[in-house]
Structure formats: C-alpha cells, structure tokens
Short mmCIF file of C-alpha atoms and ligand atoms in Angstrom, two decimals:
data_model
loop_
_atom_site.label_atom_id
_atom_site.label_comp_id
_atom_site.label_asym_id
_atom_site.label_seq_id
_atom_site.Cartn_x
_atom_site.Cartn_y
_atom_site.Cartn_z
CA MET A 1 74.55 101.87 123.50
CA LYS A 2 75.56 104.20 126.27
CA ALA A 3 74.01 107.78 126.25
CA PHE A 4 76.35 110.56 124.97
CA ALA A 5 76.27 114.19 124.15
CA TYR A 6 76.03 115.15 120.26
CA VAL A 7 78.04 118.17 119.16
CA ASN A 8 77.44 119.83 115.79
CA PRO A 9 80.53 122.21 115.11
CA THR A 10 80.27 124.70 112.47
CA SER A 11 84.23 125.16 111.83
CA GLU A 12 87.21 122.90 112.10
CA ARG A 13 88.46 124.95 115.11
CA GLU A 14 84.99 124.33 116.82
CA ALA A 15 85.34 120.47 116.11
CA VAL A 16 88.73 120.39 117.68
CA ALA A 17 87.63 122.61 120.94
CA ALA A 18 84.65 120.15 121.15
CA LEU A 19 87.33 117.41 121.42
CA LYS A 20 88.41 118.71 124.83
CA THR A 21 86.60 116.95 127.44
CA ASP A 22 87.04 115.09 130.87
CA GLY A 23 85.34 111.89 129.26
CA ILE A 24 86.05 110.50 126.01
CA ALA A 25 85.13 112.48 122.73
CA MET A 26 85.03 110.84 119.20
CA LEU A 27 84.39 112.29 115.80
CA LEU A 28 81.65 111.09 113.48
CA GLY A 29 81.97 110.98 109.83
CA GLY A 30 79.54 108.63 107.99
CA GLY A 31 79.11 106.87 111.36
CA GLN A 32 79.45 103.26 109.56
CA ASP A 33 82.18 102.24 111.81
CA LEU A 34 81.85 104.29 114.84
CA LEU A 35 77.98 103.62 115.43
CA ALA A 36 78.73 99.94 114.88
CA ARG A 37 81.45 100.07 117.57
CA MET A 38 79.15 101.83 120.00
CA LYS A 39 76.40 99.39 119.37
CA ASP A 40 78.91 96.52 119.94
CA TYR A 41 80.25 98.36 123.32
CA ILE A 42 83.51 98.49 121.73
CA ASP A 43 83.54 102.32 122.20
CA SER A 44 81.32 104.20 124.67
CA PRO A 45 82.11 107.69 124.07
CA ASP A 46 80.61 110.65 126.58
CA ARG A 47 80.52 112.89 123.49
CA VAL A 48 80.29 112.48 119.70
CA VAL A 49 81.64 115.15 117.47
CA ASN A 50 80.07 115.35 113.97
CA VAL A 51 82.50 116.29 111.29
CA LYS A 52 80.31 115.76 108.34
CA GLY A 53 79.99 119.35 108.03
CA LEU A 54 83.60 120.06 107.63
CA ASP A 55 85.25 120.62 104.09
CA ALA A 56 83.43 118.29 101.64
CA THR A 57 84.93 119.59 98.40
CA VAL A 58 87.65 118.47 96.20
CA THR A 59 89.80 121.68 94.93
CA ALA A 60 92.86 122.14 92.65
CA THR A 61 96.18 123.00 94.48
CA PRO A 62 98.75 125.69 93.01
CA ASP A 63 101.16 122.97 92.00
CA GLY A 64 98.73 120.98 90.17
CA GLY A 65 97.52 118.32 92.62
CA LEU A 66 94.30 118.10 94.47
CA LYS A 67 93.18 118.89 97.96
CA ILE A 68 90.38 116.43 99.23
CA GLY A 69 88.19 117.45 102.45
CA SER A 70 87.97 114.76 104.96
CA ALA A 71 83.98 115.17 104.68
CA VAL A 72 84.20 114.31 101.01
CA LYS A 73 81.97 111.28 100.63
CA ILE A 74 83.54 108.06 98.88
CA ILE A 75 81.09 108.12 96.14
CA SER A 76 82.01 111.70 95.25
CA LEU A 77 85.76 110.73 95.13
CA PHE A 78 84.68 107.92 92.79
CA GLU A 79 82.64 110.19 90.58
CA HIS A 80 85.04 112.94 90.30
CA ALA A 81 86.38 113.51 86.88
CA GLN A 82 89.64 115.46 87.88
CA VAL A 83 90.37 112.90 90.44
CA ALA A 84 89.94 110.15 87.80
CA LYS A 85 92.22 111.92 85.36
CA LEU A 86 95.09 112.53 87.80
CA TYR A 87 94.71 109.63 90.19
CA PRO A 88 92.83 106.73 88.74
CA ALA A 89 94.00 104.29 91.34
CA VAL A 90 92.23 106.57 94.01
CA VAL A 91 88.97 106.38 91.80
CA HIS A 92 89.42 102.64 91.46
CA ALA A 93 89.88 101.90 95.32
CA ALA A 94 86.97 104.21 95.98
CA GLY A 95 84.72 102.16 93.53
CA GLU A 96 85.52 99.08 95.18
CA VAL A 97 84.66 100.09 98.82
CA GLY A 98 82.01 98.09 100.19
CA THR A 99 78.52 98.57 98.44
CA PRO A 100 76.77 101.89 97.03
CA GLN A 101 75.07 102.36 100.19
CA ILE A 102 78.53 102.33 102.11
CA ARG A 103 80.02 104.52 99.23
CA HIS A 104 77.28 107.11 99.63
CA GLN A 105 77.69 107.20 103.41
CA GLY A 106 81.17 106.85 104.12
CA THR A 107 83.60 109.80 104.16
CA VAL A 108 87.33 110.07 103.31
CA GLY A 109 88.29 110.91 107.09
CA GLY A 110 86.36 108.05 108.45
CA ASN A 111 87.60 105.66 105.89
CA VAL A 112 91.22 106.39 106.41
CA ASN A 113 90.73 106.47 110.37
CA GLN A 114 88.20 103.31 110.53
CA ARG A 115 89.34 100.96 113.24
CA PRO A 116 90.34 97.37 112.58
CA ARG A 117 88.16 94.71 111.25
CA CYS A 118 89.81 91.83 113.41
CA TRP A 119 86.87 89.75 114.52
CA TYR A 120 88.36 89.71 117.99
CA TYR A 121 88.65 93.26 118.25
CA ARG A 122 85.08 93.53 117.10
CA ASN A 123 83.58 91.22 119.94
CA GLU A 124 83.33 92.77 123.21
CA GLU A 125 84.27 89.49 124.90
CA PHE A 126 87.78 89.47 123.70
CA VAL A 127 90.03 91.97 125.63
CA CYS A 128 93.04 92.00 123.31
CA TYR A 129 95.97 94.34 123.21
CA LYS A 130 93.88 96.81 121.05
CA LYS A 131 91.38 97.25 123.89
CA GLY A 132 93.84 97.40 126.74
CA GLY A 133 94.48 93.72 127.39
CA SER A 134 97.86 91.59 127.53
CA ARG A 135 97.30 89.20 124.62
CA CYS A 136 96.55 88.97 120.82
CA PHE A 137 93.87 86.21 120.41
CA ALA A 138 94.38 85.90 116.57
CA VAL A 139 98.09 84.33 117.40
CA ASN A 140 96.65 81.10 118.05
CA GLY A 141 93.21 81.66 116.94
CA GLU A 142 91.45 82.15 113.60
CA ASN A 143 93.98 84.32 111.71
CA GLN A 144 92.96 83.72 108.22
CA TYR A 145 92.42 87.45 107.19
CA HIS A 146 95.31 88.65 109.58
CA ALA A 147 98.56 90.04 108.43
CA ILE A 148 101.26 88.46 106.28
CA PHE A 149 103.58 91.20 106.57
CA GLY A 150 104.97 93.29 109.67
CA ASN A 151 103.93 90.43 111.78
CA ASP A 152 106.23 91.11 114.84
CA GLY A 153 103.19 91.95 117.05
CA PRO A 154 101.86 92.78 119.36
CA SER A 155 98.67 93.28 117.11
CA HIS A 156 98.46 91.12 113.72
CA ILE A 157 95.69 93.50 111.92
CA VAL A 158 95.71 94.47 108.47
CA HIS A 159 94.72 98.19 108.04
CA PRO A 160 91.07 98.16 106.86
CA SER A 161 91.27 101.34 104.70
CA SER A 162 91.22 100.99 100.85
CA LEU A 163 91.72 104.69 100.26
CA ALA A 164 94.91 104.83 102.46
CA VAL A 165 96.87 102.58 99.95
CA PRO A 166 96.59 104.57 96.85
CA PHE A 167 96.95 107.74 99.18
CA VAL A 168 100.41 106.22 100.20
CA ALA A 169 101.27 105.29 96.65
CA TYR A 170 100.59 108.65 95.27
CA GLY A 171 102.77 110.54 97.88
CA ALA A 172 99.76 112.18 99.51
CA LYS A 173 100.08 114.40 102.70
CA PHE A 174 97.47 114.46 105.62
CA ARG A 175 96.56 117.88 106.93
CA VAL A 176 96.00 117.47 110.56
CA LEU A 177 94.45 120.26 113.02
CA GLY A 178 94.81 120.11 116.79
CA PRO A 179 94.66 122.15 119.75
CA ASN A 180 98.32 123.57 118.75
CA GLY A 181 97.58 124.28 115.23
CA GLU A 182 97.72 122.74 111.96
CA ARG A 183 100.49 120.20 110.54
CA GLU A 184 100.92 118.12 107.63
CA ILE A 185 102.04 114.62 107.64
CA ALA A 186 103.13 112.38 104.65
CA ALA A 187 100.55 109.75 104.34
CA ALA A 188 103.30 107.07 104.66
CA ASP A 189 104.27 108.44 108.20
CA PHE A 190 100.65 108.85 109.38
CA PHE A 191 100.05 105.03 109.82
CA THR A 192 102.04 103.37 112.78
CA MET A 193 103.24 99.88 113.09
CA PRO A 194 101.70 98.41 116.43
CA THR A 195 104.25 98.45 119.42
CA LEU A 196 103.06 97.86 123.05
CA GLN A 197 103.26 101.68 123.56
CA ASN A 198 100.86 102.72 120.83
CA VAL A 199 98.84 99.70 120.20
CA LEU A 200 95.64 101.27 121.08
CA LYS A 201 96.12 103.36 117.86
CA GLU A 202 96.65 102.82 114.16
CA ASN A 203 98.09 106.26 113.31
CA VAL A 204 99.77 109.31 114.80
CA LEU A 205 96.64 111.30 115.54
CA GLU A 206 96.46 112.55 119.07
CA ASP A 207 93.04 112.45 120.95
CA GLU A 208 92.15 116.01 120.04
CA ASP A 209 93.42 115.86 116.42
CA ILE A 210 91.12 115.98 113.33
CA LEU A 211 92.31 114.86 109.81
CA THR A 212 90.93 117.72 107.82
CA HIS A 213 92.30 117.11 104.24
CA VAL A 214 94.13 114.90 102.17
CA ILE A 215 96.61 116.67 99.84
CA LEU A 216 97.69 114.72 96.65
CA PRO A 217 100.96 116.27 94.60
CA ALA A 218 100.94 116.61 90.98
CA PRO A 219 101.33 113.02 89.97
CA GLY A 220 103.96 114.04 86.88
CA ASN A 221 104.78 111.69 84.08
CA VAL A 222 103.32 108.48 85.85
CA LYS A 223 101.50 105.32 85.03
CA SER A 224 99.49 103.83 87.99
CA GLY A 225 97.66 100.54 88.43
CA HIS A 226 95.37 99.16 91.26
CA TYR A 227 94.35 95.69 91.59
CA GLU A 228 92.25 94.13 94.43
CA VAL A 229 91.31 90.38 95.22
CA ARG A 230 88.13 89.70 97.34
CA TYR A 231 86.66 86.13 98.43
CA LYS A 232 83.24 87.71 97.14
CA GLN A 233 83.32 90.40 94.79
CA SER A 234 80.11 91.80 95.90
CA HIS A 235 80.76 93.66 99.27
CA ASP A 236 83.72 92.02 101.18
CA TRP A 237 86.87 93.69 102.19
CA PRO A 238 89.76 92.60 100.14
CA LEU A 239 92.13 89.77 100.62
CA ALA A 240 94.99 91.71 99.31
CA PHE A 241 95.29 94.58 96.79
CA THR A 242 98.00 96.90 95.40
CA THR A 243 98.51 100.23 94.08
CA VAL A 244 101.57 101.07 91.80
CA VAL A 245 102.63 104.18 90.74
CA LEU A 246 105.41 104.03 88.01
CA THR A 247 107.48 107.09 86.83
CA MET A 248 108.52 106.39 83.21
CA ASN A 249 111.46 107.46 81.24
CA GLY A 250 110.38 106.52 77.76
CA THR A 251 109.45 102.84 77.86
CA THR A 252 111.66 102.42 81.01
CA ILE A 253 110.58 102.46 84.74
CA SER A 254 112.76 105.23 86.49
CA SER A 255 110.99 105.09 89.83
CA ALA A 256 108.43 103.05 91.35
CA ARG A 257 105.98 103.02 94.32
CA VAL A 258 104.46 99.62 95.14
CA VAL A 259 101.96 99.85 98.15
CA LEU A 260 100.08 96.64 99.25
CA GLY A 261 96.77 96.84 101.29
CA ALA A 262 95.07 94.22 103.58
CA VAL A 263 98.56 92.52 104.27
CA ALA A 264 99.92 94.37 107.15
CA PRO A 265 98.94 96.82 110.17
CA ILE A 266 99.68 99.47 107.88
CA PRO A 267 99.70 100.16 104.05
CA TRP A 268 102.73 98.09 103.21
CA ARG A 269 105.26 99.55 100.97
CA SER A 270 107.22 96.77 99.06
CA ARG A 271 110.93 98.09 98.53
CA ALA A 272 111.70 94.78 97.05
CA ALA A 273 109.16 94.95 94.56
CA GLU A 274 110.21 98.82 93.90
CA ALA A 275 113.67 97.82 93.35
CA ALA A 276 112.58 95.11 90.74
CA LEU A 277 110.99 97.49 88.64
CA VAL A 278 113.51 100.32 88.32
CA GLY A 279 115.34 100.26 85.16
CA LYS A 280 113.25 97.77 83.50
CA PRO A 281 110.81 97.83 80.57
CA LEU A 282 107.23 97.87 81.56
CA ASN A 283 106.05 94.48 80.49
CA GLU A 284 104.60 91.29 81.81
CA GLN A 285 107.93 89.73 82.51
CA THR A 286 108.83 92.70 84.63
CA ALA A 287 105.36 92.66 86.35
CA ALA A 288 105.86 88.75 87.37
CA ALA A 289 109.38 89.47 88.68
CA ALA A 290 108.11 92.24 91.09
CA GLY A 291 105.32 90.34 92.14
CA GLU A 292 107.75 87.54 93.25
CA ALA A 293 110.08 90.08 94.74
CA ALA A 294 107.06 91.56 96.89
CA VAL A 295 106.37 88.50 98.67
CA THR A 296 109.97 87.58 99.64
CA GLU A 297 109.64 89.00 103.04
CA ALA A 298 106.17 87.57 103.73
CA LYS A 299 105.81 86.01 107.11
CA PRO A 300 102.37 84.42 107.25
CA MET A 301 100.51 83.30 110.44
CA SER A 302 99.30 79.82 110.92
CA GLY A 303 95.93 80.21 108.63
CA ASN A 304 96.92 82.94 106.16
CA ALA A 305 99.75 81.43 103.89
CA TYR A 306 97.07 81.49 101.06
CA LYS A 307 97.48 85.22 101.19
CA VAL A 308 100.79 85.33 100.03
CA GLN A 309 99.99 83.87 96.30
CA ILE A 310 97.19 86.53 96.36
CA ALA A 311 99.28 89.41 97.12
CA LYS A 312 101.71 88.36 94.73
CA THR A 313 99.36 88.35 92.00
CA ALA A 314 97.57 91.56 93.06
CA VAL A 315 101.10 93.22 92.57
CA LYS A 316 101.66 91.54 89.13
CA ARG A 317 98.12 92.50 87.94
CA ALA A 318 98.57 96.09 89.03
CA ILE A 319 101.75 96.57 87.30
CA MET A 320 100.17 95.04 84.19
CA GLN A 321 97.19 97.17 84.53
CA ALA A 322 99.54 100.27 84.71
CA ALA A 323 101.18 99.04 81.42
CA GLY A 324 97.64 98.64 79.62
CA LEU A 325 98.23 94.88 79.46
CA LYS A 326 95.26 92.53 79.96
CA THR A 327 95.11 91.08 83.47
CA ALA A 328 92.84 88.27 83.07
C1 LIG B 401 80.26 95.36 104.19
C2 LIG B 401 81.31 96.23 104.42
C3 LIG B 401 82.10 96.15 103.37
C4 LIG B 401 83.22 97.21 103.46
N1 LIG B 401 84.28 97.13 102.55
C5 LIG B 401 85.27 98.04 102.74
C6 LIG B 401 86.36 97.85 101.68
O1 LIG B 401 86.42 97.19 100.96
N2 LIG B 401 87.36 98.95 101.82
C7 LIG B 401 87.24 99.85 102.97
O2 LIG B 401 88.07 100.89 102.99
N3 LIG B 401 86.37 100.07 103.63
C8 LIG B 401 85.18 99.16 103.75
N4 LIG B 401 84.20 99.03 104.68
C9 LIG B 401 84.33 100.16 105.66
C10 LIG B 401 83.66 101.42 105.25
O3 LIG B 401 84.12 101.85 104.25
C11 LIG B 401 83.99 102.31 106.44
O4 LIG B 401 83.25 101.85 107.51
C12 LIG B 401 83.63 103.53 106.03
O5 LIG B 401 84.55 104.14 105.16
C13 LIG B 401 83.88 104.46 107.39
O6 LIG B 401 83.40 105.93 106.84
P1 LIG B 401 82.50 106.74 107.81
O7 LIG B 401 82.68 108.29 107.33
O8 LIG B 401 81.17 105.95 108.17
O9 LIG B 401 83.33 106.50 109.22
P2 LIG B 401 82.86 106.81 110.75
O10 LIG B 401 82.24 105.54 111.33
O11 LIG B 401 82.35 108.23 110.69
O12 LIG B 401 84.56 107.20 111.31
C14 LIG B 401 85.42 105.99 111.33
C15 LIG B 401 86.41 106.41 112.26
O13 LIG B 401 87.02 107.56 112.02
C16 LIG B 401 86.99 108.36 112.78
N5 LIG B 401 87.06 109.73 112.30
C17 LIG B 401 85.93 110.12 111.28
N6 LIG B 401 86.25 111.29 110.81
C18 LIG B 401 87.60 111.77 111.10
C19 LIG B 401 88.48 112.61 110.80
N7 LIG B 401 87.92 113.64 109.80
N8 LIG B 401 89.65 112.68 111.40
C20 LIG B 401 90.00 111.80 112.45
N9 LIG B 401 89.13 110.76 112.76
C21 LIG B 401 88.04 110.69 112.18
C22 LIG B 401 85.84 108.24 113.73
O14 LIG B 401 85.99 108.79 115.20
C23 LIG B 401 85.86 106.77 113.77
O15 LIG B 401 86.66 106.01 114.83
C24 LIG B 401 83.05 98.11 104.29
C25 LIG B 401 82.28 98.11 105.54
C26 LIG B 401 81.22 97.38 105.17
C27 LIG B 401 79.91 97.24 106.35
S1 LIG B 402 95.00 91.09 115.75
FE1 LIG B 402 95.23 93.10 117.01
S2 LIG B 402 93.00 93.43 117.20
FE2 LIG B 402 93.18 91.16 116.64
S3 LIG B 402 93.01 90.13 118.44
FE3 LIG B 402 95.24 90.57 117.97
S4 LIG B 402 95.52 92.53 119.09
FE4 LIG B 402 93.51 92.38 118.91
#
C-alpha cells in the first residue's frame, strides 16, 4: 500500500475542505471497501479523510420521517426500533449485509458509496473502463454475477449496495455537502448508469462532495416487502433482491415502487412490475404477474441468464411478504 496522509476532521465542513488537494483524496468510513482497494492497488490516495466522526445519529424529521447520518453503522440501522417500525425493508436489507463483523464496521455512507465488486475491477491486472481502460472484460469473460438489466455498457456491473435499494424504494433523499454548499438529491437520481463520459463513477458525487445524510420521508399508508436471494446464505452478496413499497387503498394497490438490486449498474426500478400492480388486489396472483412483468426487459449476458428467474422470484416474494403471505 502506498504511504498516505491521514486527516481526522471534526466537522462536515472540515471534511469537505480536507478533500481539496493537488493529489488524490478519499473518504474513509468503516474502511472495509476503501482499505481493501488500497491494499490491492486499485486506488492509491495521497490523503485519506476519516468521516466516521461525522453524524452517527438517526433523528426524526418534522414531517414524520427519519434523517440518518452517513456515519451510522449498518448494525445500528438494523437495531433501530423506529427504522424498523417505519421502514422495515431498510432493516431487512441492513440485517442481510455480509456478516456481523461487516455490519458492525460498515457505515451507511460507505455502503451506499462502495465501489463495484466486479472481479475484473478488483484485480489490478485488468485495466477496464472503470479504471481508465478501453474495454470491459466481462463482455466476453466471466459474467455470471453481472447485470441482466441496463446492459448497454460500457460497464456491466451490478451496483453493490444493499441499502441503496430500499432507500430508492422509500423515496429517500441524499444530503450532499460540497465546496459550494449543500444540496439534496433524490436517491433515484443519485446513482448513474455508465456512459463513456462517467464510467469512472457510479453516482453524481463530485470529487470534493460528501454524502452526509439519508433523509427518508414519512412512509404514509404503505406496505413494504424485501426479499434477497444468495448462493450461500452465510455471507455472500445477493444474486438478486427486491424492495417493494405499496400504497394501499383498502385492499387495492393504488401505487407501487418496485426496485431490484444486484441486477443492474444502479438500483433498478421496474416500471413494468409497478404497472402490473396498480389497481390490483394484493394477493399471490398479482405478485406472480408482477414478477413476470419485472423481467420482460431483462437482457442477460452470456453467463447469467439464470439470474432472470431469480429476479422474477425475488419480486414475487417481496410482494407476498408485503401482503403478509408465506414465501416458502
Ligand atoms: C464478505 C462480504 C460480504 C458483503 N456483503 C454485502 C451485502 O450483501 N450487501 C452490501 O451492501 N454490502 C456487502 N458487503 C460490503 C460491505 O457492506 C461494504 O464494504 C461496507 O458497507 C462499506 O462500508 P464502509 O463504511 O466500510 O466503507 P468504506 O470502505 O469506508 O467506504 C466505501 C467507499 O465509500 C466512500 N465513502 C465512505 N463514506 C462516504 C461518504 N460519507 N460520502 C461519500 N463517499 C463515502 C469511500 O471513499 C469508499 O470509496 C460485503 C462485504 C464483504 C467483505
Ligand atoms: S463490468 Fe465494469 S468493472 Fe467489470 S470489467 Fe467491465 S467495465 Fe470493468
């Protein structure tokens, strides 16, 4: 690992100021992703700015929602009674991240901003688009864990954050602080599909920006469900998963958000599944129809067509969970 300067700011503003340098500065949350990348020579920052000392609280907002500091640990989110009451899918997602050690170390800001797990990206030998190269090794290579939606390229990653998916589904906003002040960005607009111009990043953050908070609106009269499928249940990343948030009018679904994870370069909102739900009763038949609809636009790669069935099942079971029906 290359030698680096370490900065321990005491405020958000100090943290932003510390990112201004002639060299490369990077933020450190729990460090599980950043330090691994540094040890593998994927990133070699000149300065590491610790943001674990920033806001690590969950507070109520005036509109009945919650504001989550980016330094909140994943385990704290998982154990938070008010988060469980208002946003059960967030707690469910937090509880399935990695292992207890990972949940105790990882932060909300680090989880949302963690870099792709694509094995070509994680290997210093492969200089792909995401590392400034001019090809994607997954296209003709080992792509069994890559995207099945949004596969126009140039990169075919799946976004690695489990928390991002329920955040998008519940309509969260992300508060960002940069040199020109603060701004709020809808979670759905935070993550970016890869293009040749922006392929080095997965979101709209500029080099001197920090994600400071996730702001969840009051959920209203909704039912939500969250279902993840893994190869090994113990500590794998999911193969596909879904959060659904359904607004109910009596027993009828009046509006729906269906967001899939581990299937696309961003948390993937399925408008087709949502259309299949609106105006329908919440039951197993509706859930199955939405699962079918969700995968109509899937374009798997050479080695990951098996994920289509898994994504379909994850959508169906998340909806059944929202309905309080047994999923297995
Ligand atoms: C075996 C294993 C299984 C795992 N399974 C899952 C899983 O199922 N789901 C899942 O989501 N994750 C999973 N992970 C990943 C793990 O959850 C992440 O590595 C962890 O959440 C990263 O959090 P951190 O605080 O340690 O991040 P860090 O390593 O500190 O930071 C990650 C990145 O985010 C940037 N960053 C940190 N904080 C901020 C901020 N406030 N604003 C802007 N940028 C910031 C850093 O610069 C860095 O680039 C798994 C990891 C392992 C090893
Ligand atoms: S999928 Fe993305 S990260 Fe992986 S090799 Fe292709 S360009 Fe690189």
